[in-house]
């Protein structure tokens, strides 16, 4: 990996970790496990638009590992990985299909996929089918927050200076 | 740059899909809210049902402690017709913030302690047959 690329991706990883930290300092929006804005997703979506799936996956993995070490416990690593990877692939495919237009829609698909993955992971951990009744709450929540983060990523792509490597 | 036609088609399809999912979820929630009279609270830990409390037969409020494998504690308060977690030693205490539930639409969950409180309406479980038959 070239030094410039390492530096730029490292900066993005730091940025997404900072956003994640700021968001977890806020009080929860609603008392539902797994319900949050997912602002750090803006960085993932931005990297997906500008660079490649590989680069976005790398930064996402670094962010999830570091955030689990710094703020969470071992289980939250499992939830985040499952949700994060599923959402990454969903956004990659949607972004390709839409040729990077309509970033809000890409974000919404990502939010939907994230909450699906996270709830599936929670189902595996608790092995209680009843937990699946969170789906009707978490799916629209993921779509709504995803629309917002997608919109943010679109604006960020337009206004943030681009670093080539 | 003009947006290609197939991209617009894809965008419309994705929007329709998202709207469909949202509408389905909202309808499901509205349907689940109705049957809330006679509920049994089932407490699951690590996927196993450890307690089952018919909430409509509770006449006095009481609390009980559920202890997890690694010494985690959830204090559950049982009230006539509703149930909730009042204390937990997990880091985020989302289960406490979820408050008291009295209908089967949403369970109370404590993911760190792997505890799920689920309400099941007995009407749906026991007399699943027709309300009345006429000849």
PDB file of C-alpha atoms in Angstrom:
ATOM      1  CA  UNK A   1       0.000   0.000   0.000  1.00  0.00           C
ATOM      2  CA  UNK A   2       1.390   3.350  -0.941  1.00  0.00           C
ATOM      3  CA  UNK A   3       2.088   5.820   1.821  1.00  0.00           C
ATOM      4  CA  UNK A   4      -0.372   8.361   0.450  1.00  0.00           C
ATOM      5  CA  UNK A   5      -3.168   5.802   0.328  1.00  0.00           C
ATOM      6  CA  UNK A   6      -2.352   4.581   3.829  1.00  0.00           C
ATOM      7  CA  UNK A   7      -2.468   8.139   5.119  1.00  0.00           C
ATOM      8  CA  UNK A   8      -5.723   9.067   3.397  1.00  0.00           C
ATOM      9  CA  UNK A   9      -7.515   5.876   4.486  1.00  0.00           C
ATOM     10  CA  UNK A  10      -6.120   6.296   8.000  1.00  0.00           C
ATOM     11  CA  UNK A  11      -7.558   9.800   8.108  1.00  0.00           C
ATOM     12  CA  UNK A  12     -10.942   8.517   7.003  1.00  0.00           C
ATOM     13  CA  UNK A  13     -10.805   5.780   9.644  1.00  0.00           C
ATOM     14  CA  UNK A  14     -10.021   8.386  12.308  1.00  0.00           C
ATOM     15  CA  UNK A  15     -12.859  10.568  11.008  1.00  0.00           C
ATOM     16  CA  UNK A  16     -15.411   7.760  11.175  1.00  0.00           C
ATOM     17  CA  UNK A  17     -14.224   6.742  14.641  1.00  0.00           C
ATOM     18  CA  UNK A  18     -14.596  10.348  15.812  1.00  0.00           C
ATOM     19  CA  UNK A  19     -18.123  10.531  14.357  1.00  0.00           C
ATOM     20  CA  UNK A  20     -18.953   7.210  16.021  1.00  0.00           C
ATOM     21  CA  UNK A  21     -17.631   8.454  19.381  1.00  0.00           C
ATOM     22  CA  UNK A  22     -19.590  11.691  19.114  1.00  0.00           C
ATOM     23  CA  UNK A  23     -22.743   9.793  18.296  1.00  0.00           C
ATOM     24  CA  UNK A  24     -22.418   7.348  21.181  1.00  0.00           C
ATOM     25  CA  UNK A  25     -22.023  10.307  23.539  1.00  0.00           C
ATOM     26  CA  UNK A  26     -25.525  11.446  22.563  1.00  0.00           C
ATOM     27  CA  UNK A  27     -28.425   9.976  24.542  1.00  0.00           C
ATOM     28  CA  UNK A  28     -30.220   7.178  22.641  1.00  0.00           C
ATOM     29  CA  UNK A  29     -32.967   8.483  20.366  1.00  0.00           C
ATOM     30  CA  UNK A  30     -35.403   5.741  21.262  1.00  0.00           C
ATOM     31  CA  UNK A  31     -35.214   2.973  23.852  1.00  0.00           C
ATOM     32  CA  UNK A  32     -34.906   0.206  21.281  1.00  0.00           C
ATOM     33  CA  UNK A  33     -31.729  -1.856  21.110  1.00  0.00           C
ATOM     34  CA  UNK A  34     -29.945  -1.214  17.845  1.00  0.00           C
ATOM     35  CA  UNK A  35     -31.733   2.031  17.070  1.00  0.00           C
ATOM     36  CA  UNK A  36     -29.303   4.819  16.197  1.00  0.00           C
ATOM     37  CA  UNK A  37     -28.547   7.318  13.481  1.00  0.00           C
ATOM     38  CA  UNK A  38     -25.474   5.508  12.220  1.00  0.00           C
ATOM     39  CA  UNK A  39     -23.655   8.698  11.288  1.00  0.00           C
ATOM     40  CA  UNK A  40     -20.341   6.859  10.861  1.00  0.00           C
ATOM     41  CA  UNK A  41     -21.955   5.230   7.846  1.00  0.00           C
ATOM     42  CA  UNK A  42     -21.493   8.544   6.019  1.00  0.00           C
ATOM     43  CA  UNK A  43     -17.766   7.827   5.800  1.00  0.00           C
ATOM     44  CA  UNK A  44     -18.305   4.275   4.516  1.00  0.00           C
ATOM     45  CA  UNK A  45     -20.684   5.491   1.830  1.00  0.00           C
ATOM     46  CA  UNK A  46     -18.341   8.327   0.859  1.00  0.00           C
ATOM     47  CA  UNK A  47     -15.416   5.901   0.450  1.00  0.00           C
ATOM     48  CA  UNK A  48     -17.606   3.568  -1.567  1.00  0.00           C
ATOM     49  CA  UNK A  49     -18.488   6.410  -3.921  1.00  0.00           C
ATOM     50  CA  UNK A  50     -14.967   7.758  -4.267  1.00  0.00           C
ATOM     51  CA  UNK A  51     -12.669   4.770  -4.096  1.00  0.00           C
ATOM     52  CA  UNK A  52     -13.454   1.051  -4.033  1.00  0.00           C
ATOM     53  CA  UNK A  53     -15.269  -1.633  -2.103  1.00  0.00           C
ATOM     54  CA  UNK A  54     -11.941  -2.869  -0.757  1.00  0.00           C
ATOM     55  CA  UNK A  55     -10.933   0.522   0.639  1.00  0.00           C
ATOM     56  CA  UNK A  56     -14.358   1.085   2.206  1.00  0.00           C
ATOM     57  CA  UNK A  57     -14.297  -2.401   3.757  1.00  0.00           C
ATOM     58  CA  UNK A  58     -10.836  -1.780   5.184  1.00  0.00           C
ATOM     59  CA  UNK A  59     -11.808   1.500   6.849  1.00  0.00           C
ATOM     60  CA  UNK A  60     -15.067  -0.016   8.107  1.00  0.00           C
ATOM     61  CA  UNK A  61     -13.242  -2.993   9.646  1.00  0.00           C
ATOM     62  CA  UNK A  62     -10.719  -0.716  11.358  1.00  0.00           C
ATOM     63  CA  UNK A  63     -13.482   1.512  12.706  1.00  0.00           C
ATOM     64  CA  UNK A  64     -15.549  -1.416  14.030  1.00  0.00           C
ATOM     65  CA  UNK A  65     -12.544  -3.068  15.691  1.00  0.00           C
ATOM     66  CA  UNK A  66     -11.345   0.150  17.321  1.00  0.00           C
ATOM     67  CA  UNK A  67     -14.812   1.212  18.460  1.00  0.00           C
ATOM     68  CA  UNK A  68     -15.444  -2.208  20.024  1.00  0.00           C
ATOM     69  CA  UNK A  69     -12.106  -1.996  21.831  1.00  0.00           C
ATOM     70  CA  UNK A  70     -12.660   1.577  23.010  1.00  0.00           C
ATOM     71  CA  UNK A  71     -16.362   1.777  23.814  1.00  0.00           C
ATOM     72  CA  UNK A  72     -18.036  -1.591  23.631  1.00  0.00           C
ATOM     73  CA  UNK A  73     -17.703  -5.089  24.784  1.00  0.00           C
ATOM     74  CA  UNK A  74     -17.026  -8.246  22.831  1.00  0.00           C
ATOM     75  CA  UNK A  75     -20.642  -8.860  21.859  1.00  0.00           C
ATOM     76  CA  UNK A  76     -21.073  -5.453  20.295  1.00  0.00           C
ATOM     77  CA  UNK A  77     -18.226  -6.338  17.932  1.00  0.00           C
ATOM     78  CA  UNK A  78     -20.303  -9.219  16.614  1.00  0.00           C
ATOM     79  CA  UNK A  79     -23.422  -7.070  16.087  1.00  0.00           C
ATOM     80  CA  UNK A  80     -21.470  -4.276  14.404  1.00  0.00           C
ATOM     81  CA  UNK A  81     -19.590  -6.628  12.084  1.00  0.00           C
ATOM     82  CA  UNK A  82     -22.714  -8.416  10.967  1.00  0.00           C
ATOM     83  CA  UNK A  83     -24.660  -5.195  10.408  1.00  0.00           C
ATOM     84  CA  UNK A  84     -21.731  -3.278   8.956  1.00  0.00           C
ATOM     85  CA  UNK A  85     -20.687  -5.889   6.393  1.00  0.00           C
ATOM     86  CA  UNK A  86     -24.237  -6.544   5.197  1.00  0.00           C
ATOM     87  CA  UNK A  87     -24.848  -2.818   4.826  1.00  0.00           C
ATOM     88  CA  UNK A  88     -21.535  -2.366   3.006  1.00  0.00           C
ATOM     89  CA  UNK A  89     -22.493  -4.960   0.389  1.00  0.00           C
ATOM     90  CA  UNK A  90     -26.027  -3.589   0.064  1.00  0.00           C
ATOM     91  CA  UNK A  91     -24.690  -0.068  -0.507  1.00  0.00           C
ATOM     92  CA  UNK A  92     -22.054  -1.330  -2.935  1.00  0.00           C
ATOM     93  CA  UNK A  93     -24.652  -3.093  -5.073  1.00  0.00           C
ATOM     94  CA  UNK A  94     -27.196  -0.259  -4.892  1.00  0.00           C
ATOM     95  CA  UNK A  95     -24.509   2.309  -5.650  1.00  0.00           C
ATOM     96  CA  UNK A  96     -23.453   0.331  -8.720  1.00  0.00           C
ATOM     97  CA  UNK A  97     -27.043  -0.059  -9.875  1.00  0.00           C
ATOM     98  CA  UNK A  98     -27.737   3.653  -9.474  1.00  0.00           C
ATOM     99  CA  UNK A  99     -24.286   4.694 -10.768  1.00  0.00           C
ATOM    100  CA  UNK A 100     -23.722   6.752  -7.604  1.00  0.00           C
ATOM    101  CA  UNK A 101     -26.802   8.885  -8.186  1.00  0.00           C
ATOM    102  CA  UNK A 102     -29.557   9.225  -5.570  1.00  0.00           C
ATOM    103  CA  UNK A 103     -27.205   8.766  -2.610  1.00  0.00           C
ATOM    104  CA  UNK A 104     -30.162   8.905  -0.192  1.00  0.00           C
ATOM    105  CA  UNK A 105     -31.579   5.712  -1.706  1.00  0.00           C
ATOM    106  CA  UNK A 106     -28.214   3.967  -1.426  1.00  0.00           C
ATOM    107  CA  UNK A 107     -28.040   5.028   2.214  1.00  0.00           C
ATOM    108  CA  UNK A 108     -31.567   3.765   2.860  1.00  0.00           C
ATOM    109  CA  UNK A 109     -30.720   0.338   1.454  1.00  0.00           C
ATOM    110  CA  UNK A 110     -27.609   0.363   3.647  1.00  0.00           C
ATOM    111  CA  UNK A 111     -29.599   1.257   6.762  1.00  0.00           C
ATOM    112  CA  UNK A 112     -32.127  -1.459   6.000  1.00  0.00           C
ATOM    113  CA  UNK A 113     -29.374  -4.033   5.505  1.00  0.00           C
ATOM    114  CA  UNK A 114     -27.524  -2.876   8.626  1.00  0.00           C
ATOM    115  CA  UNK A 115     -30.490  -3.346  10.915  1.00  0.00           C
ATOM    116  CA  UNK A 116     -31.334  -6.672   9.286  1.00  0.00           C
ATOM    117  CA  UNK A 117     -27.794  -7.936   9.897  1.00  0.00           C
ATOM    118  CA  UNK A 118     -27.698  -6.623  13.433  1.00  0.00           C
ATOM    119  CA  UNK A 119     -31.010  -8.165  14.389  1.00  0.00           C
ATOM    120  CA  UNK A 120     -29.990 -11.462  12.798  1.00  0.00           C
ATOM    121  CA  UNK A 121     -26.830 -11.382  14.925  1.00  0.00           C
ATOM    122  CA  UNK A 122     -28.883 -10.625  18.034  1.00  0.00           C
ATOM    123  CA  UNK A 123     -31.110 -13.562  17.149  1.00  0.00           C
ATOM    124  CA  UNK A 124     -28.060 -15.823  16.931  1.00  0.00           C
ATOM    125  CA  UNK A 125     -26.733 -14.547  20.284  1.00  0.00           C
ATOM    126  CA  UNK A 126     -29.982 -14.781  22.252  1.00  0.00           C
ATOM    127  CA  UNK A 127     -31.495 -17.600  20.131  1.00  0.00           C
ATOM    128  CA  UNK A 128     -34.933 -16.276  21.038  1.00  0.00           C
ATOM    129  CA  UNK A 129     -37.383 -16.054  18.134  1.00  0.00           C
ATOM    130  CA  UNK A 130     -39.348 -13.361  19.979  1.00  0.00           C
ATOM    131  CA  UNK A 131     -36.573 -10.861  19.356  1.00  0.00           C
ATOM    132  CA  UNK A 132     -37.523 -10.923  15.675  1.00  0.00           C
ATOM    133  CA  UNK A 133     -40.606  -8.866  16.528  1.00  0.00           C
ATOM    134  CA  UNK A 134     -38.255  -5.866  16.571  1.00  0.00           C
ATOM    135  CA  UNK A 135     -38.067  -6.180  12.780  1.00  0.00           C
ATOM    136  CA  UNK A 136     -41.160  -4.064  12.034  1.00  0.00           C
ATOM    137  CA  UNK A 137     -39.675  -1.265  14.149  1.00  0.00           C
ATOM    138  CA  UNK A 138     -36.047  -1.519  13.112  1.00  0.00           C
ATOM    139  CA  UNK A 139     -36.576  -1.850   9.347  1.00  0.00           C
ATOM    140  CA  UNK A 140     -38.371   1.505   8.845  1.00  0.00           C
ATOM    141  CA  UNK A 141     -35.947   3.053  11.344  1.00  0.00           C
ATOM    142  CA  UNK A 142     -33.025   1.829   9.248  1.00  0.00           C
ATOM    143  CA  UNK A 143     -34.594   3.195   6.072  1.00  0.00           C
ATOM    144  CA  UNK A 144     -35.214   6.618   7.645  1.00  0.00           C
ATOM    145  CA  UNK A 145     -31.785   7.017   9.204  1.00  0.00           C
ATOM    146  CA  UNK A 146     -30.228   5.616   6.022  1.00  0.00           C
ATOM    147  CA  UNK A 147     -31.976   8.233   3.877  1.00  0.00           C
ATOM    148  CA  UNK A 148     -30.420  10.872   6.122  1.00  0.00           C
ATOM    149  CA  UNK A 149     -26.875   9.474   6.171  1.00  0.00           C
ATOM    150  CA  UNK A 150     -27.086   8.853   2.416  1.00  0.00           C
ATOM    151  CA  UNK A 151     -28.017  12.469   1.837  1.00  0.00           C
ATOM    152  CA  UNK A 152     -25.121  13.545   4.063  1.00  0.00           C
ATOM    153  CA  UNK A 153     -22.706  11.339   2.103  1.00  0.00           C
ATOM    154  CA  UNK A 154     -23.909  12.901  -1.156  1.00  0.00           C
ATOM    155  CA  UNK A 155     -23.235  16.407   0.186  1.00  0.00           C
ATOM    156  CA  UNK A 156     -19.885  15.354   1.636  1.00  0.00           C
ATOM    157  CA  UNK A 157     -18.874  13.931  -1.733  1.00  0.00           C
ATOM    158  CA  UNK A 158     -19.693  17.224  -3.391  1.00  0.00           C
ATOM    159  CA  UNK A 159     -17.967  19.529  -0.930  1.00  0.00           C
ATOM    160  CA  UNK A 160     -15.094  17.564   0.638  1.00  0.00           C
ATOM    161  CA  UNK A 161     -11.805  17.938  -1.286  1.00  0.00           C
ATOM    162  CA  UNK A 162     -10.929  14.761  -3.105  1.00  0.00           C
ATOM    163  CA  UNK A 163      -7.616  13.006  -2.409  1.00  0.00           C
ATOM    164  CA  UNK A 164      -6.304  10.848  -5.203  1.00  0.00           C
ATOM    165  CA  UNK A 165      -3.852   8.083  -4.565  1.00  0.00           C
TER     166      UNK A 165
ATOM    167  CA  UNK B   1     -24.571  14.991 -17.092  1.00  0.00           C
ATOM    168  CA  UNK B   2     -28.006  13.512 -17.735  1.00  0.00           C
ATOM    169  CA  UNK B   3     -29.129  10.601 -15.628  1.00  0.00           C
ATOM    170  CA  UNK B   4     -29.502   7.478 -17.797  1.00  0.00           C
ATOM    171  CA  UNK B   5     -32.986   6.045 -18.128  1.00  0.00           C
ATOM    172  CA  UNK B   6     -32.226   2.643 -16.578  1.00  0.00           C
ATOM    173  CA  UNK B   7     -30.796   4.367 -13.504  1.00  0.00           C
ATOM    174  CA  UNK B   8     -34.078   6.230 -13.056  1.00  0.00           C
ATOM    175  CA  UNK B   9     -35.988   2.957 -13.442  1.00  0.00           C
ATOM    176  CA  UNK B  10     -33.759   1.341 -10.803  1.00  0.00           C
ATOM    177  CA  UNK B  11     -34.271   4.310  -8.475  1.00  0.00           C
ATOM    178  CA  UNK B  12     -38.053   4.074  -8.836  1.00  0.00           C
ATOM    179  CA  UNK B  13     -37.973   0.322  -8.169  1.00  0.00           C
ATOM    180  CA  UNK B  14     -35.805   0.782  -5.069  1.00  0.00           C
ATOM    181  CA  UNK B  15     -38.090   3.534  -3.771  1.00  0.00           C
ATOM    182  CA  UNK B  16     -41.096   1.277  -4.305  1.00  0.00           C
ATOM    183  CA  UNK B  17     -39.345  -1.548  -2.458  1.00  0.00           C
ATOM    184  CA  UNK B  18     -38.501   0.708   0.494  1.00  0.00           C
ATOM    185  CA  UNK B  19     -42.055   2.064   0.653  1.00  0.00           C
ATOM    186  CA  UNK B  20     -43.424  -1.491   0.546  1.00  0.00           C
ATOM    187  CA  UNK B  21     -41.197  -2.603   3.443  1.00  0.00           C
ATOM    188  CA  UNK B  22     -42.201   0.442   5.504  1.00  0.00           C
ATOM    189  CA  UNK B  23     -45.897  -0.015   4.779  1.00  0.00           C
ATOM    190  CA  UNK B  24     -45.703  -3.717   5.645  1.00  0.00           C
ATOM    191  CA  UNK B  25     -44.006  -2.981   8.957  1.00  0.00           C
ATOM    192  CA  UNK B  26     -46.489  -0.256   9.908  1.00  0.00           C
ATOM    193  CA  UNK B  27     -49.447  -2.527   9.090  1.00  0.00           C
ATOM    194  CA  UNK B  28     -47.890  -5.339  11.120  1.00  0.00           C
ATOM    195  CA  UNK B  29     -47.384  -3.046  14.126  1.00  0.00           C
ATOM    196  CA  UNK B  30     -50.966  -1.786  13.926  1.00  0.00           C
ATOM    197  CA  UNK B  31     -52.278  -5.352  13.748  1.00  0.00           C
ATOM    198  CA  UNK B  32     -50.160  -6.487  16.714  1.00  0.00           C
ATOM    199  CA  UNK B  33     -51.348  -3.612  18.882  1.00  0.00           C
ATOM    200  CA  UNK B  34     -54.943  -4.803  18.942  1.00  0.00           C
ATOM    201  CA  UNK B  35     -54.848  -7.999  21.001  1.00  0.00           C
ATOM    202  CA  UNK B  36     -53.547  -6.766  24.325  1.00  0.00           C
ATOM    203  CA  UNK B  37     -56.078  -7.815  26.951  1.00  0.00           C
ATOM    204  CA  UNK B  38     -54.947 -11.158  28.427  1.00  0.00           C
ATOM    205  CA  UNK B  39     -51.181 -11.527  28.187  1.00  0.00           C
ATOM    206  CA  UNK B  40     -48.662 -13.987  29.475  1.00  0.00           C
ATOM    207  CA  UNK B  41     -45.134 -12.668  29.968  1.00  0.00           C
ATOM    208  CA  UNK B  42     -42.457 -15.149  29.040  1.00  0.00           C
ATOM    209  CA  UNK B  43     -38.923 -14.545  30.216  1.00  0.00           C
ATOM    210  CA  UNK B  44     -36.198 -16.047  28.085  1.00  0.00           C
ATOM    211  CA  UNK B  45     -32.530 -16.262  28.928  1.00  0.00           C
ATOM    212  CA  UNK B  46     -29.994 -17.638  26.457  1.00  0.00           C
ATOM    213  CA  UNK B  47     -32.934 -18.739  24.348  1.00  0.00           C
ATOM    214  CA  UNK B  48     -34.492 -20.882  27.066  1.00  0.00           C
ATOM    215  CA  UNK B  49     -37.797 -19.974  28.644  1.00  0.00           C
ATOM    216  CA  UNK B  50     -37.166 -19.721  32.352  1.00  0.00           C
ATOM    217  CA  UNK B  51     -40.391 -18.106  33.581  1.00  0.00           C
ATOM    218  CA  UNK B  52     -43.939 -17.638  32.417  1.00  0.00           C
ATOM    219  CA  UNK B  53     -46.197 -15.161  34.226  1.00  0.00           C
ATOM    220  CA  UNK B  54     -49.884 -14.626  33.369  1.00  0.00           C
ATOM    221  CA  UNK B  55     -49.992 -10.835  33.771  1.00  0.00           C
ATOM    222  CA  UNK B  56     -53.773 -10.525  34.055  1.00  0.00           C
ATOM    223  CA  UNK B  57     -53.684 -12.731  37.162  1.00  0.00           C
ATOM    224  CA  UNK B  58     -51.103 -10.578  38.951  1.00  0.00           C
ATOM    225  CA  UNK B  59     -52.846  -8.627  41.703  1.00  0.00           C
ATOM    226  CA  UNK B  60     -49.884  -7.056  43.483  1.00  0.00           C
ATOM    227  CA  UNK B  61     -46.686  -5.539  42.155  1.00  0.00           C
ATOM    228  CA  UNK B  62     -43.556  -7.499  42.957  1.00  0.00           C
ATOM    229  CA  UNK B  63     -39.961  -7.672  41.754  1.00  0.00           C
ATOM    230  CA  UNK B  64     -37.728 -10.586  40.916  1.00  0.00           C
ATOM    231  CA  UNK B  65     -34.027 -10.786  40.092  1.00  0.00           C
ATOM    232  CA  UNK B  66     -32.784 -12.732  37.098  1.00  0.00           C
ATOM    233  CA  UNK B  67     -29.142 -13.645  37.413  1.00  0.00           C
ATOM    234  CA  UNK B  68     -27.049 -14.427  34.326  1.00  0.00           C
ATOM    235  CA  UNK B  69     -24.113 -16.777  33.944  1.00  0.00           C
ATOM    236  CA  UNK B  70     -21.437 -14.172  34.664  1.00  0.00           C
ATOM    237  CA  UNK B  71     -23.266 -12.669  37.630  1.00  0.00           C
ATOM    238  CA  UNK B  72     -25.245 -10.142  35.556  1.00  0.00           C
ATOM    239  CA  UNK B  73     -28.454  -9.029  37.208  1.00  0.00           C
ATOM    240  CA  UNK B  74     -31.741  -7.773  35.813  1.00  0.00           C
ATOM    241  CA  UNK B  75     -34.396  -6.733  38.320  1.00  0.00           C
ATOM    242  CA  UNK B  76     -37.818  -7.228  36.791  1.00  0.00           C
ATOM    243  CA  UNK B  77     -40.928  -5.607  38.162  1.00  0.00           C
ATOM    244  CA  UNK B  78     -44.202  -7.414  37.589  1.00  0.00           C
ATOM    245  CA  UNK B  79     -47.304  -5.246  37.782  1.00  0.00           C
ATOM    246  CA  UNK B  80     -50.911  -6.182  37.174  1.00  0.00           C
ATOM    247  CA  UNK B  81     -51.096  -6.191  33.381  1.00  0.00           C
ATOM    248  CA  UNK B  82     -47.567  -5.003  32.607  1.00  0.00           C
ATOM    249  CA  UNK B  83     -43.935  -5.922  33.087  1.00  0.00           C
ATOM    250  CA  UNK B  84     -40.595  -4.146  32.806  1.00  0.00           C
ATOM    251  CA  UNK B  85     -36.991  -4.049  33.900  1.00  0.00           C
ATOM    252  CA  UNK B  86     -36.281  -1.584  36.715  1.00  0.00           C
ATOM    253  CA  UNK B  87     -32.582  -2.231  37.279  1.00  0.00           C
ATOM    254  CA  UNK B  88     -29.769  -3.814  35.290  1.00  0.00           C
ATOM    255  CA  UNK B  89     -26.004  -3.902  35.645  1.00  0.00           C
ATOM    256  CA  UNK B  90     -25.371  -3.871  31.892  1.00  0.00           C
ATOM    257  CA  UNK B  91     -23.526  -0.836  30.479  1.00  0.00           C
ATOM    258  CA  UNK B  92     -26.271   0.857  28.476  1.00  0.00           C
ATOM    259  CA  UNK B  93     -29.421  -0.036  30.490  1.00  0.00           C
ATOM    260  CA  UNK B  94     -31.540   0.082  27.361  1.00  0.00           C
ATOM    261  CA  UNK B  95     -33.783  -2.555  28.917  1.00  0.00           C
ATOM    262  CA  UNK B  96     -34.646  -0.169  31.749  1.00  0.00           C
ATOM    263  CA  UNK B  97     -35.290   2.679  29.321  1.00  0.00           C
ATOM    264  CA  UNK B  98     -37.681   0.492  27.364  1.00  0.00           C
ATOM    265  CA  UNK B  99     -40.055   0.864  30.296  1.00  0.00           C
ATOM    266  CA  UNK B 100     -43.095  -1.263  30.943  1.00  0.00           C
ATOM    267  CA  UNK B 101     -44.849  -3.249  28.251  1.00  0.00           C
ATOM    268  CA  UNK B 102     -48.405  -4.462  28.259  1.00  0.00           C
ATOM    269  CA  UNK B 103     -49.010  -5.592  24.682  1.00  0.00           C
ATOM    270  CA  UNK B 104     -47.332  -8.231  22.493  1.00  0.00           C
ATOM    271  CA  UNK B 105     -46.111  -5.775  19.846  1.00  0.00           C
ATOM    272  CA  UNK B 106     -42.578  -5.191  21.172  1.00  0.00           C
ATOM    273  CA  UNK B 107     -40.522  -7.283  23.606  1.00  0.00           C
ATOM    274  CA  UNK B 108     -38.194  -5.936  26.300  1.00  0.00           C
ATOM    275  CA  UNK B 109     -34.633  -7.004  25.613  1.00  0.00           C
ATOM    276  CA  UNK B 110     -31.353  -6.825  27.456  1.00  0.00           C
ATOM    277  CA  UNK B 111     -28.768  -7.937  24.936  1.00  0.00           C
ATOM    278  CA  UNK B 112     -25.695  -7.852  27.243  1.00  0.00           C
ATOM    279  CA  UNK B 113     -27.412 -10.197  29.697  1.00  0.00           C
ATOM    280  CA  UNK B 114     -29.135 -12.151  26.890  1.00  0.00           C
ATOM    281  CA  UNK B 115     -32.532 -11.637  28.419  1.00  0.00           C
ATOM    282  CA  UNK B 116     -35.764 -11.252  26.498  1.00  0.00           C
ATOM    283  CA  UNK B 117     -39.198 -10.609  27.961  1.00  0.00           C
ATOM    284  CA  UNK B 118     -41.869 -11.509  25.497  1.00  0.00           C
ATOM    285  CA  UNK B 119     -45.596 -10.946  25.824  1.00  0.00           C
ATOM    286  CA  UNK B 120     -47.907 -13.434  24.249  1.00  0.00           C
ATOM    287  CA  UNK B 121     -51.619 -12.811  24.131  1.00  0.00           C
ATOM    288  CA  UNK B 122     -53.372 -15.888  25.424  1.00  0.00           C
ATOM    289  CA  UNK B 123     -56.341 -15.266  23.181  1.00  0.00           C
ATOM    290  CA  UNK B 124     -54.189 -15.959  20.167  1.00  0.00           C
ATOM    291  CA  UNK B 125     -52.502 -19.011  21.631  1.00  0.00           C
ATOM    292  CA  UNK B 126     -55.295 -20.914  23.389  1.00  0.00           C
ATOM    293  CA  UNK B 127     -58.569 -20.363  21.593  1.00  0.00           C
ATOM    294  CA  UNK B 128     -57.250 -20.031  18.085  1.00  0.00           C
ATOM    295  CA  UNK B 129     -60.542 -21.422  16.763  1.00  0.00           C
ATOM    296  CA  UNK B 130     -63.508 -19.395  15.528  1.00  0.00           C
ATOM    297  CA  UNK B 131     -65.250 -16.983  17.915  1.00  0.00           C
ATOM    298  CA  UNK B 132     -68.657 -18.526  17.286  1.00  0.00           C
ATOM    299  CA  UNK B 133     -70.283 -20.967  14.922  1.00  0.00           C
ATOM    300  CA  UNK B 134     -73.860 -20.593  13.685  1.00  0.00           C
ATOM    301  CA  UNK B 135     -75.863 -23.177  11.817  1.00  0.00           C
TER     302      UNK B 135
END
